[in-house]
JSON list of C-alpha atoms and ligand atoms in Angstrom, two decimals:
[
{"chain": "A", "resi": 1, "resn": "UNK", "atom": "CA", "xyz": [0.05, -0.03, 0.07]},
{"chain": "A", "resi": 2, "resn": "UNK", "atom": "CA", "xyz": [1.17, 3.44, -0.78]},
{"chain": "A", "resi": 3, "resn": "UNK", "atom": "CA", "xyz": [2.50, 5.63, 1.95]},
{"chain": "A", "resi": 4, "resn": "UNK", "atom": "CA", "xyz": [0.20, 8.10, 3.71]},
{"chain": "A", "resi": 5, "resn": "UNK", "atom": "CA", "xyz": [1.05, 11.45, 5.09]},
{"chain": "A", "resi": 6, "resn": "UNK", "atom": "CA", "xyz": [-0.85, 13.22, 7.98]},
{"chain": "A", "resi": 7, "resn": "UNK", "atom": "CA", "xyz": [-0.44, 16.33, 10.17]},
{"chain": "A", "resi": 8, "resn": "UNK", "atom": "CA", "xyz": [-2.34, 18.12, 12.80]},
{"chain": "A", "resi": 9, "resn": "UNK", "atom": "CA", "xyz": [-4.33, 20.96, 11.53]},
{"chain": "A", "resi": 10, "resn": "UNK", "atom": "CA", "xyz": [-6.45, 22.54, 14.27]},
{"chain": "A", "resi": 11, "resn": "UNK", "atom": "CA", "xyz": [-8.94, 21.82, 17.05]},
{"chain": "A", "resi": 12, "resn": "UNK", "atom": "CA", "xyz": [-12.31, 23.61, 17.69]},
{"chain": "A", "resi": 13, "resn": "UNK", "atom": "CA", "xyz": [-14.62, 24.02, 20.70]},
{"chain": "A", "resi": 14, "resn": "UNK", "atom": "CA", "xyz": [-17.23, 25.95, 18.61]},
{"chain": "A", "resi": 15, "resn": "UNK", "atom": "CA", "xyz": [-18.24, 26.03, 14.86]},
{"chain": "A", "resi": 16, "resn": "UNK", "atom": "CA", "xyz": [-16.58, 29.50, 14.51]},
{"chain": "A", "resi": 17, "resn": "UNK", "atom": "CA", "xyz": [-13.30, 27.38, 15.02]},
{"chain": "A", "resi": 18, "resn": "UNK", "atom": "CA", "xyz": [-14.01, 24.85, 12.30]},
{"chain": "A", "resi": 19, "resn": "UNK", "atom": "CA", "xyz": [-11.59, 25.01, 9.38]},
{"chain": "A", "resi": 20, "resn": "UNK", "atom": "CA", "xyz": [-12.85, 25.75, 5.89]},
{"chain": "A", "resi": 21, "resn": "UNK", "atom": "CA", "xyz": [-14.65, 22.95, 4.09]},
{"chain": "A", "resi": 22, "resn": "UNK", "atom": "CA", "xyz": [-11.97, 22.47, 1.42]},
{"chain": "A", "resi": 23, "resn": "UNK", "atom": "CA", "xyz": [-11.44, 18.85, 1.65]},
{"chain": "A", "resi": 24, "resn": "UNK", "atom": "CA", "xyz": [-13.67, 15.85, 2.17]},
{"chain": "A", "resi": 25, "resn": "UNK", "atom": "CA", "xyz": [-13.90, 14.89, 5.97]},
{"chain": "A", "resi": 26, "resn": "UNK", "atom": "CA", "xyz": [-13.99, 11.45, 7.79]},
{"chain": "A", "resi": 27, "resn": "UNK", "atom": "CA", "xyz": [-15.19, 11.55, 11.39]},
{"chain": "A", "resi": 28, "resn": "UNK", "atom": "CA", "xyz": [-13.98, 8.94, 13.95]},
{"chain": "A", "resi": 29, "resn": "UNK", "atom": "CA", "xyz": [-16.57, 8.59, 16.70]},
{"chain": "A", "resi": 30, "resn": "UNK", "atom": "CA", "xyz": [-17.73, 6.39, 19.36]},
{"chain": "A", "resi": 31, "resn": "UNK", "atom": "CA", "xyz": [-17.84, 5.89, 23.12]},
{"chain": "A", "resi": 32, "resn": "UNK", "atom": "CA", "xyz": [-15.30, 7.22, 25.49]},
{"chain": "A", "resi": 33, "resn": "UNK", "atom": "CA", "xyz": [-11.86, 5.29, 25.57]},
{"chain": "A", "resi": 34, "resn": "UNK", "atom": "CA", "xyz": [-12.95, 2.82, 22.73]},
{"chain": "A", "resi": 35, "resn": "UNK", "atom": "CA", "xyz": [-9.91, 3.55, 20.80]},
{"chain": "A", "resi": 36, "resn": "UNK", "atom": "CA", "xyz": [-10.91, 6.29, 18.31]},
{"chain": "A", "resi": 37, "resn": "UNK", "atom": "CA", "xyz": [-7.53, 8.17, 18.51]},
{"chain": "A", "resi": 38, "resn": "UNK", "atom": "CA", "xyz": [-5.50, 4.99, 18.41]},
{"chain": "A", "resi": 39, "resn": "UNK", "atom": "CA", "xyz": [-7.48, 3.78, 15.31]},
{"chain": "A", "resi": 40, "resn": "UNK", "atom": "CA", "xyz": [-6.77, 7.07, 13.47]},
{"chain": "A", "resi": 41, "resn": "UNK", "atom": "CA", "xyz": [-3.03, 7.01, 14.44]},
{"chain": "A", "resi": 42, "resn": "UNK", "atom": "CA", "xyz": [-2.73, 3.40, 13.14]},
{"chain": "A", "resi": 43, "resn": "UNK", "atom": "CA", "xyz": [-4.50, 4.20, 10.07]},
{"chain": "A", "resi": 44, "resn": "UNK", "atom": "CA", "xyz": [-2.12, 6.94, 9.01]},
{"chain": "A", "resi": 45, "resn": "UNK", "atom": "CA", "xyz": [0.89, 5.15, 10.57]},
{"chain": "A", "resi": 46, "resn": "UNK", "atom": "CA", "xyz": [1.73, 7.87, 12.95]},
{"chain": "A", "resi": 47, "resn": "UNK", "atom": "CA", "xyz": [1.77, 6.76, 16.60]},
{"chain": "A", "resi": 48, "resn": "UNK", "atom": "CA", "xyz": [1.70, 10.13, 18.49]},
{"chain": "A", "resi": 49, "resn": "UNK", "atom": "CA", "xyz": [-0.53, 12.17, 16.10]},
{"chain": "A", "resi": 50, "resn": "UNK", "atom": "CA", "xyz": [-3.91, 12.06, 17.92]},
{"chain": "A", "resi": 51, "resn": "UNK", "atom": "CA", "xyz": [-3.55, 11.96, 21.74]},
{"chain": "A", "resi": 52, "resn": "UNK", "atom": "CA", "xyz": [-4.40, 8.59, 23.37]},
{"chain": "A", "resi": 53, "resn": "UNK", "atom": "CA", "xyz": [-4.65, 7.41, 26.83]},
{"chain": "A", "resi": 54, "resn": "UNK", "atom": "CA", "xyz": [-6.18, 4.65, 29.08]},
{"chain": "A", "resi": 55, "resn": "UNK", "atom": "CA", "xyz": [-8.11, 7.33, 30.92]},
{"chain": "A", "resi": 56, "resn": "UNK", "atom": "CA", "xyz": [-11.42, 8.03, 29.16]},
{"chain": "A", "resi": 57, "resn": "UNK", "atom": "CA", "xyz": [-11.89, 11.58, 28.05]},
{"chain": "A", "resi": 58, "resn": "UNK", "atom": "CA", "xyz": [-8.52, 12.01, 26.68]},
{"chain": "A", "resi": 59, "resn": "UNK", "atom": "CA", "xyz": [-9.78, 13.71, 23.54]},
{"chain": "A", "resi": 60, "resn": "UNK", "atom": "CA", "xyz": [-11.58, 16.91, 23.98]},
{"chain": "A", "resi": 61, "resn": "UNK", "atom": "CA", "xyz": [-12.87, 19.25, 21.24]},
{"chain": "A", "resi": 62, "resn": "UNK", "atom": "CA", "xyz": [-12.89, 18.29, 17.72]},
{"chain": "A", "resi": 63, "resn": "UNK", "atom": "CA", "xyz": [-9.52, 17.75, 16.31]},
{"chain": "A", "resi": 64, "resn": "UNK", "atom": "CA", "xyz": [-8.73, 18.06, 12.53]},
{"chain": "A", "resi": 65, "resn": "UNK", "atom": "CA", "xyz": [-5.74, 16.29, 10.82]},
{"chain": "A", "resi": 66, "resn": "UNK", "atom": "CA", "xyz": [-4.87, 16.83, 7.25]},
{"chain": "A", "resi": 67, "resn": "UNK", "atom": "CA", "xyz": [-4.30, 13.34, 5.56]},
{"chain": "A", "resi": 68, "resn": "UNK", "atom": "CA", "xyz": [-3.10, 12.09, 2.21]},
{"chain": "A", "resi": 69, "resn": "UNK", "atom": "CA", "xyz": [-4.65, 8.78, 1.65]},
{"chain": "A", "resi": 70, "resn": "UNK", "atom": "CA", "xyz": [-2.81, 5.77, 0.06]},
{"chain": "A", "resi": 71, "resn": "UNK", "atom": "CA", "xyz": [-5.11, 6.43, -3.05]},
{"chain": "A", "resi": 72, "resn": "UNK", "atom": "CA", "xyz": [-3.61, 10.01, -3.17]},
{"chain": "A", "resi": 73, "resn": "UNK", "atom": "CA", "xyz": [-6.62, 11.89, -1.93]},
{"chain": "A", "resi": 74, "resn": "UNK", "atom": "CA", "xyz": [-6.35, 14.90, 0.28]},
{"chain": "A", "resi": 75, "resn": "UNK", "atom": "CA", "xyz": [-8.77, 14.46, 3.17]},
{"chain": "A", "resi": 76, "resn": "UNK", "atom": "CA", "xyz": [-9.39, 15.65, 6.72]},
{"chain": "A", "resi": 77, "resn": "UNK", "atom": "CA", "xyz": [-9.75, 13.24, 9.56]},
{"chain": "A", "resi": 78, "resn": "UNK", "atom": "CA", "xyz": [-11.65, 14.41, 12.56]},
{"chain": "A", "resi": 79, "resn": "UNK", "atom": "CA", "xyz": [-11.03, 12.81, 15.88]},
{"chain": "A", "resi": 80, "resn": "UNK", "atom": "CA", "xyz": [-14.05, 13.19, 18.18]},
{"chain": "A", "resi": 81, "resn": "UNK", "atom": "CA", "xyz": [-14.30, 13.23, 21.97]},
{"chain": "A", "resi": 82, "resn": "UNK", "atom": "CA", "xyz": [-16.13, 10.04, 23.45]},
{"chain": "A", "resi": 83, "resn": "UNK", "atom": "CA", "xyz": [-19.83, 10.26, 23.72]},
{"chain": "A", "resi": 84, "resn": "UNK", "atom": "CA", "xyz": [-19.97, 8.78, 27.10]},
{"chain": "A", "resi": 85, "resn": "UNK", "atom": "CA", "xyz": [-22.34, 6.14, 28.52]},
{"chain": "A", "resi": 86, "resn": "UNK", "atom": "CA", "xyz": [-25.66, 7.54, 28.06]},
{"chain": "A", "resi": 87, "resn": "UNK", "atom": "CA", "xyz": [-28.51, 5.08, 28.05]},
{"chain": "A", "resi": 88, "resn": "UNK", "atom": "CA", "xyz": [-31.43, 7.20, 26.76]},
{"chain": "A", "resi": 89, "resn": "UNK", "atom": "CA", "xyz": [-31.72, 9.52, 23.76]},
{"chain": "A", "resi": 90, "resn": "UNK", "atom": "CA", "xyz": [-31.93, 12.68, 25.76]},
{"chain": "A", "resi": 91, "resn": "UNK", "atom": "CA", "xyz": [-28.73, 11.82, 27.69]},
{"chain": "A", "resi": 92, "resn": "UNK", "atom": "CA", "xyz": [-27.08, 10.79, 24.62]},
{"chain": "A", "resi": 93, "resn": "UNK", "atom": "CA", "xyz": [-27.76, 14.12, 23.00]},
{"chain": "A", "resi": 94, "resn": "UNK", "atom": "CA", "xyz": [-26.64, 16.03, 26.11]},
{"chain": "A", "resi": 95, "resn": "UNK", "atom": "CA", "xyz": [-23.44, 14.02, 26.24]},
{"chain": "A", "resi": 96, "resn": "UNK", "atom": "CA", "xyz": [-22.87, 14.72, 22.61]},
{"chain": "A", "resi": 97, "resn": "UNK", "atom": "CA", "xyz": [-23.22, 18.43, 23.22]},
{"chain": "A", "resi": 98, "resn": "UNK", "atom": "CA", "xyz": [-24.19, 20.92, 20.69]},
{"chain": "A", "resi": 99, "resn": "UNK", "atom": "CA", "xyz": [-20.64, 21.03, 19.09]},
{"chain": "A", "resi": 100, "resn": "UNK", "atom": "CA", "xyz": [-20.74, 17.34, 18.04]},
{"chain": "A", "resi": 101, "resn": "UNK", "atom": "CA", "xyz": [-24.40, 17.27, 17.25]},
{"chain": "A", "resi": 102, "resn": "UNK", "atom": "CA", "xyz": [-24.16, 20.50, 15.13]},
{"chain": "A", "resi": 103, "resn": "UNK", "atom": "CA", "xyz": [-21.02, 19.16, 13.37]},
{"chain": "A", "resi": 104, "resn": "UNK", "atom": "CA", "xyz": [-22.65, 15.90, 12.43]},
{"chain": "A", "resi": 105, "resn": "UNK", "atom": "CA", "xyz": [-25.96, 17.56, 11.34]},
{"chain": "A", "resi": 106, "resn": "UNK", "atom": "CA", "xyz": [-24.58, 20.41, 9.31]},
{"chain": "A", "resi": 107, "resn": "UNK", "atom": "CA", "xyz": [-21.07, 19.71, 8.15]},
{"chain": "A", "resi": 108, "resn": "UNK", "atom": "CA", "xyz": [-21.21, 19.67, 4.37]},
{"chain": "A", "resi": 109, "resn": "UNK", "atom": "CA", "xyz": [-17.70, 18.23, 3.81]},
{"chain": "A", "resi": 110, "resn": "UNK", "atom": "CA", "xyz": [-18.43, 15.28, 5.97]},
{"chain": "A", "resi": 111, "resn": "UNK", "atom": "CA", "xyz": [-18.54, 12.08, 3.88]},
{"chain": "A", "resi": 112, "resn": "UNK", "atom": "CA", "xyz": [-18.29, 9.31, 6.21]},
{"chain": "A", "resi": 113, "resn": "UNK", "atom": "CA", "xyz": [-18.87, 8.67, 9.92]},
{"chain": "A", "resi": 114, "resn": "UNK", "atom": "CA", "xyz": [-16.67, 5.93, 11.35]},
{"chain": "A", "resi": 115, "resn": "UNK", "atom": "CA", "xyz": [-18.58, 4.36, 14.32]},
{"chain": "A", "resi": 116, "resn": "UNK", "atom": "CA", "xyz": [-16.14, 2.61, 16.51]},
{"chain": "A", "resi": 117, "resn": "UNK", "atom": "CA", "xyz": [-17.24, -0.06, 18.95]},
{"chain": "A", "resi": 118, "resn": "UNK", "atom": "CA", "xyz": [-15.15, -2.19, 21.34]},
{"chain": "A", "resi": 119, "resn": "UNK", "atom": "CA", "xyz": [-15.47, -5.71, 19.99]},
{"chain": "A", "resi": 120, "resn": "UNK", "atom": "CA", "xyz": [-15.69, -7.10, 23.44]},
{"chain": "A", "resi": 121, "resn": "UNK", "atom": "CA", "xyz": [-18.71, -4.98, 24.28]},
{"chain": "A", "resi": 122, "resn": "UNK", "atom": "CA", "xyz": [-20.43, -4.98, 20.87]},
{"chain": "A", "resi": 123, "resn": "UNK", "atom": "CA", "xyz": [-23.36, -2.74, 20.08]},
{"chain": "A", "resi": 124, "resn": "UNK", "atom": "CA", "xyz": [-25.56, -1.70, 22.90]},
{"chain": "A", "resi": 125, "resn": "UNK", "atom": "CA", "xyz": [-28.50, 0.72, 22.95]},
{"chain": "A", "resi": 126, "resn": "UNK", "atom": "CA", "xyz": [-26.24, 3.69, 22.72]},
{"chain": "A", "resi": 127, "resn": "UNK", "atom": "CA", "xyz": [-24.81, 2.64, 19.45]},
{"chain": "A", "resi": 128, "resn": "UNK", "atom": "CA", "xyz": [-28.22, 1.54, 18.08]},
{"chain": "A", "resi": 129, "resn": "UNK", "atom": "CA", "xyz": [-29.67, 4.97, 18.72]},
{"chain": "A", "resi": 130, "resn": "UNK", "atom": "CA", "xyz": [-26.61, 6.68, 17.42]},
{"chain": "A", "resi": 131, "resn": "UNK", "atom": "CA", "xyz": [-26.41, 4.73, 14.16]},
{"chain": "A", "resi": 132, "resn": "UNK", "atom": "CA", "xyz": [-30.20, 5.29, 13.55]},
{"chain": "A", "resi": 133, "resn": "UNK", "atom": "CA", "xyz": [-29.73, 9.08, 14.28]},
{"chain": "A", "resi": 134, "resn": "UNK", "atom": "CA", "xyz": [-26.95, 9.14, 11.82]},
{"chain": "A", "resi": 135, "resn": "UNK", "atom": "CA", "xyz": [-29.07, 7.42, 9.13]},
{"chain": "A", "resi": 136, "resn": "UNK", "atom": "CA", "xyz": [-31.96, 9.81, 9.86]},
{"chain": "A", "resi": 137, "resn": "UNK", "atom": "CA", "xyz": [-29.61, 12.72, 9.11]},
{"chain": "A", "resi": 138, "resn": "UNK", "atom": "CA", "xyz": [-28.52, 11.10, 5.92]},
{"chain": "A", "resi": 139, "resn": "UNK", "atom": "CA", "xyz": [-24.87, 10.29, 7.02]},
{"chain": "A", "resi": 140, "resn": "UNK", "atom": "CA", "xyz": [-23.01, 7.46, 5.41]},
{"chain": "A", "resi": 141, "resn": "UNK", "atom": "CA", "xyz": [-21.53, 5.26, 8.27]},
{"chain": "A", "resi": 142, "resn": "UNK", "atom": "CA", "xyz": [-18.83, 2.53, 8.65]},
{"chain": "A", "resi": 143, "resn": "UNK", "atom": "CA", "xyz": [-19.15, 0.40, 11.67]},
{"chain": "A", "resi": 144, "resn": "UNK", "atom": "CA", "xyz": [-15.80, -0.79, 13.00]},
{"chain": "A", "resi": 145, "resn": "UNK", "atom": "CA", "xyz": [-15.25, -3.28, 15.88]},
{"chain": "A", "resi": 146, "resn": "UNK", "atom": "CA", "xyz": [-11.87, -2.46, 17.28]},
{"chain": "A", "resi": 147, "resn": "UNK", "atom": "CA", "xyz": [-9.47, -3.99, 19.81]},
{"chain": "A", "resi": 148, "resn": "UNK", "atom": "CA", "xyz": [-10.02, -7.20, 17.84]},
{"chain": "A", "resi": 149, "resn": "UNK", "atom": "CA", "xyz": [-6.68, -8.46, 19.19]},
{"chain": "A", "resi": 150, "resn": "UNK", "atom": "CA", "xyz": [-8.38, -8.73, 22.49]},
{"chain": "A", "resi": 151, "resn": "UNK", "atom": "CA", "xyz": [-10.68, -11.57, 21.37]},
{"chain": "A", "resi": 152, "resn": "UNK", "atom": "CA", "xyz": [-9.54, -14.87, 20.18]},
{"chain": "A", "resi": 153, "resn": "UNK", "atom": "CA", "xyz": [-9.71, -15.26, 16.44]},
{"chain": "A", "resi": 154, "resn": "UNK", "atom": "CA", "xyz": [-12.56, -17.86, 16.54]},
{"chain": "A", "resi": 155, "resn": "UNK", "atom": "CA", "xyz": [-14.77, -15.33, 18.38]},
{"chain": "A", "resi": 156, "resn": "UNK", "atom": "CA", "xyz": [-14.31, -12.31, 16.08]},
{"chain": "A", "resi": 157, "resn": "UNK", "atom": "CA", "xyz": [-16.62, -13.36, 13.09]},
{"chain": "A", "resi": 158, "resn": "UNK", "atom": "CA", "xyz": [-19.47, -14.25, 15.65]},
{"chain": "A", "resi": 159, "resn": "UNK", "atom": "CA", "xyz": [-18.96, -10.85, 17.30]},
{"chain": "A", "resi": 160, "resn": "UNK", "atom": "CA", "xyz": [-19.16, -9.09, 13.86]},
{"chain": "A", "resi": 161, "resn": "UNK", "atom": "CA", "xyz": [-22.26, -11.11, 13.00]},
{"chain": "A", "resi": 162, "resn": "UNK", "atom": "CA", "xyz": [-24.02, -10.16, 16.40]},
{"chain": "A", "resi": 163, "resn": "UNK", "atom": "CA", "xyz": [-23.19, -6.49, 15.92]},
{"chain": "A", "resi": 164, "resn": "UNK", "atom": "CA", "xyz": [-24.47, -6.66, 12.33]},
{"chain": "A", "resi": 165, "resn": "UNK", "atom": "CA", "xyz": [-27.75, -8.11, 13.58]},
{"chain": "A", "resi": 166, "resn": "UNK", "atom": "CA", "xyz": [-28.07, -5.77, 16.54]},
{"chain": "A", "resi": 167, "resn": "UNK", "atom": "CA", "xyz": [-27.73, -2.70, 14.46]},
{"chain": "A", "resi": 168, "resn": "UNK", "atom": "CA", "xyz": [-29.56, -4.01, 11.37]},
{"chain": "A", "resi": 169, "resn": "UNK", "atom": "CA", "xyz": [-26.61, -3.21, 9.15]},
{"chain": "A", "resi": 170, "resn": "UNK", "atom": "CA", "xyz": [-26.62, -4.36, 5.39]},
{"chain": "A", "resi": 171, "resn": "UNK", "atom": "CA", "xyz": [-22.89, -5.17, 5.59]},
{"chain": "A", "resi": 172, "resn": "UNK", "atom": "CA", "xyz": [-20.74, -6.75, 8.16]},
{"chain": "A", "resi": 173, "resn": "UNK", "atom": "CA", "xyz": [-18.76, -4.21, 10.50]},
{"chain": "A", "resi": 174, "resn": "UNK", "atom": "CA", "xyz": [-15.09, -4.22, 9.87]},
{"chain": "A", "resi": 175, "resn": "UNK", "atom": "CA", "xyz": [-12.64, -5.81, 12.37]},
{"chain": "A", "resi": 176, "resn": "UNK", "atom": "CA", "xyz": [-9.75, -3.62, 13.46]},
{"chain": "A", "resi": 177, "resn": "UNK", "atom": "CA", "xyz": [-6.79, -3.73, 15.81]},
{"chain": "A", "resi": 178, "resn": "UNK", "atom": "CA", "xyz": [-4.76, -0.64, 16.32]},
{"chain": "A", "resi": 179, "resn": "UNK", "atom": "CA", "xyz": [-2.15, -2.77, 17.90]},
{"chain": "A", "resi": 180, "resn": "UNK", "atom": "CA", "xyz": [-1.59, -5.14, 14.93]},
{"chain": "A", "resi": 181, "resn": "UNK", "atom": "CA", "xyz": [-2.80, -3.00, 12.14]},
{"chain": "A", "resi": 182, "resn": "UNK", "atom": "CA", "xyz": [-5.49, -5.65, 11.24]},
{"chain": "A", "resi": 183, "resn": "UNK", "atom": "CA", "xyz": [-8.36, -4.09, 9.17]},
{"chain": "A", "resi": 184, "resn": "UNK", "atom": "CA", "xyz": [-6.32, -1.12, 7.98]},
{"chain": "A", "resi": 185, "resn": "UNK", "atom": "CA", "xyz": [-6.51, -1.94, 4.27]},
{"chain": "A", "resi": 186, "resn": "UNK", "atom": "CA", "xyz": [-10.27, -2.63, 4.54]},
{"chain": "A", "resi": 187, "resn": "UNK", "atom": "CA", "xyz": [-11.08, 0.59, 6.38]},
{"chain": "A", "resi": 188, "resn": "UNK", "atom": "CA", "xyz": [-8.91, 2.64, 3.87]},
{"chain": "A", "resi": 189, "resn": "UNK", "atom": "CA", "xyz": [-10.89, 0.96, 1.09]},
{"chain": "A", "resi": 190, "resn": "UNK", "atom": "CA", "xyz": [-14.29, 2.07, 2.83]},
{"chain": "A", "resi": 191, "resn": "UNK", "atom": "CA", "xyz": [-12.94, 5.66, 3.19]},
{"chain": "A", "resi": 192, "resn": "UNK", "atom": "CA", "xyz": [-11.85, 5.69, -0.45]},
{"chain": "A", "resi": 193, "resn": "UNK", "atom": "CA", "xyz": [-15.37, 4.52, -1.57]},
{"chain": "A", "resi": 194, "resn": "UNK", "atom": "CA", "xyz": [-17.00, 7.25, 0.39]},
{"chain": "A", "resi": 195, "resn": "UNK", "atom": "CA", "xyz": [-15.17, 10.38, -0.82]},
{"chain": "B", "resi": 1, "resn": "GTP", "atom": "P1", "xyz": [-11.09, 9.21, 24.25]},
{"chain": "B", "resi": 1, "resn": "GTP", "atom": "O1", "xyz": [-10.48, 10.19, 23.35]},
{"chain": "B", "resi": 1, "resn": "GTP", "atom": "O2", "xyz": [-10.75, 9.42, 25.70]},
{"chain": "B", "resi": 1, "resn": "GTP", "atom": "O3", "xyz": [-12.69, 9.02, 24.18]},
{"chain": "B", "resi": 1, "resn": "GTP", "atom": "O4", "xyz": [-10.40, 7.85, 23.96]},
{"chain": "B", "resi": 1, "resn": "GTP", "atom": "P2", "xyz": [-10.28, 7.14, 22.41]},
{"chain": "B", "resi": 1, "resn": "GTP", "atom": "O5", "xyz": [-11.47, 6.45, 22.08]},
{"chain": "B", "resi": 1, "resn": "GTP", "atom": "O6", "xyz": [-9.56, 8.04, 21.63]},
{"chain": "B", "resi": 1, "resn": "GTP", "atom": "O7", "xyz": [-9.38, 5.92, 22.89]},
{"chain": "B", "resi": 1, "resn": "GTP", "atom": "P3", "xyz": [-7.64, 5.83, 22.74]},
{"chain": "B", "resi": 1, "resn": "GTP", "atom": "O8", "xyz": [-7.24, 5.72, 21.44]},
{"chain": "B", "resi": 1, "resn": "GTP", "atom": "O9", "xyz": [-7.12, 6.95, 23.65]},
{"chain": "B", "resi": 1, "resn": "GTP", "atom": "O10", "xyz": [-7.44, 4.48, 23.48]},
{"chain": "B", "resi": 1, "resn": "GTP", "atom": "C1", "xyz": [-7.83, 3.94, 24.80]},
{"chain": "B", "resi": 1, "resn": "GTP", "atom": "C2", "xyz": [-7.19, 2.92, 25.16]},
{"chain": "B", "resi": 1, "resn": "GTP", "atom": "O11", "xyz": [-7.26, 1.76, 24.42]},
{"chain": "B", "resi": 1, "resn": "GTP", "atom": "C3", "xyz": [-5.56, 3.19, 25.21]},
{"chain": "B", "resi": 1, "resn": "GTP", "atom": "O12", "xyz": [-4.85, 2.61, 26.38]},
{"chain": "B", "resi": 1, "resn": "GTP", "atom": "C4", "xyz": [-5.09, 2.38, 23.88]},
{"chain": "B", "resi": 1, "resn": "GTP", "atom": "O13", "xyz": [-3.85, 1.95, 23.95]},
{"chain": "B", "resi": 1, "resn": "GTP", "atom": "C5", "xyz": [-6.11, 1.23, 24.00]},
{"chain": "B", "resi": 1, "resn": "GTP", "atom": "N1", "xyz": [-6.38, 0.67, 22.52]},
{"chain": "B", "resi": 1, "resn": "GTP", "atom": "C6", "xyz": [-6.90, 1.39, 21.58]},
{"chain": "B", "resi": 1, "resn": "GTP", "atom": "N2", "xyz": [-6.96, 0.65, 20.30]},
{"chain": "B", "resi": 1, "resn": "GTP", "atom": "C7", "xyz": [-6.51, -0.65, 20.85]},
{"chain": "B", "resi": 1, "resn": "GTP", "atom": "C8", "xyz": [-6.43, -1.85, 20.10]},
{"chain": "B", "resi": 1, "resn": "GTP", "atom": "O14", "xyz": [-6.82, -1.97, 18.90]},
{"chain": "B", "resi": 1, "resn": "GTP", "atom": "N3", "xyz": [-6.01, -2.94, 20.87]},
{"chain": "B", "resi": 1, "resn": "GTP", "atom": "C9", "xyz": [-5.62, -2.81, 22.05]},
{"chain": "B", "resi": 1, "resn": "GTP", "atom": "N4", "xyz": [-5.28, -4.04, 22.72]},
{"chain": "B", "resi": 1, "resn": "GTP", "atom": "N5", "xyz": [-5.67, -1.76, 22.78]},
{"chain": "B", "resi": 1, "resn": "GTP", "atom": "C10", "xyz": [-6.06, -0.51, 22.14]},
{"chain": "B", "resi": 2, "resn": "MG", "atom": "MG1", "xyz": [-9.38, 10.01, 21.77]}
]
C-alpha cells in the first residue's frame, strides 16, 4: 500500500473554529476510551499524532488532521471526543453536546462517519440509537469493531455477526486492531469509496 501522510491541522470548541470545508472529511466517533484516536493513528501510521490514553476523556474538542490517503486523496480526519455512557436518547444528545451534534448535522464536507465499537462489548442501546440518528440525518456510516486483538480469532466473526444483527446493518462491520494494524486496508478502502 502507498504511503500516507498526516499532520495536525486545528482543534475547535465551537463552529467558529471549524476550518474551511475545502477537503472531504471523515469523522472518527464512538464511546469514550473505545480507541478512536488509536485507530486514527494506526490508519495513518503515525503513533503520537492524535493523543491517546487509558483514561477516558482524553480527546476533548474536535481535532482536525490533514491526511493524504494511500489512493492519493487529500482528506481531513476528525478525531472526536467520546460520547460517554448515556442510555437514553436525551442523555445521549446531552453528552454529545451542541458541538458534536451541530457538526454531524450540518457539516457539508463530511463524507463518512466511522462508528467505532469495542469488539468485547459489541453494540448496545447507545450505538443503536446513534447509528439510527446518523441514518436519519442522511449520513454514510462505517461501523468498526476495534481492539479485535483482545478476542480470540474464533470469536471475532461471531462478534461481527452479532453487531450486524443488533444494528440491522446491510454489511458486516469491519474488524480492526490498532495494535496489529489488522483491518487497515479494508478501512482505507471504505474511506476511499466514500469520498
Ligand atoms: P477518548 O478520546 O478518551 O474518548 O478515547 P479514545 O476512544 O480516543 O481511545 P484511545 O485511542 O485513547 O485508546 C484508549 C485505550 O485503548 C488506550 O490505552 C489504547 O492503548 C487502547 N487501545 C486502543 N485501540 C486498541 C487496540 O486496537 N488494541 C488494544 N489492545 N488496545 C487498544
Ligand atoms: Mg481520543
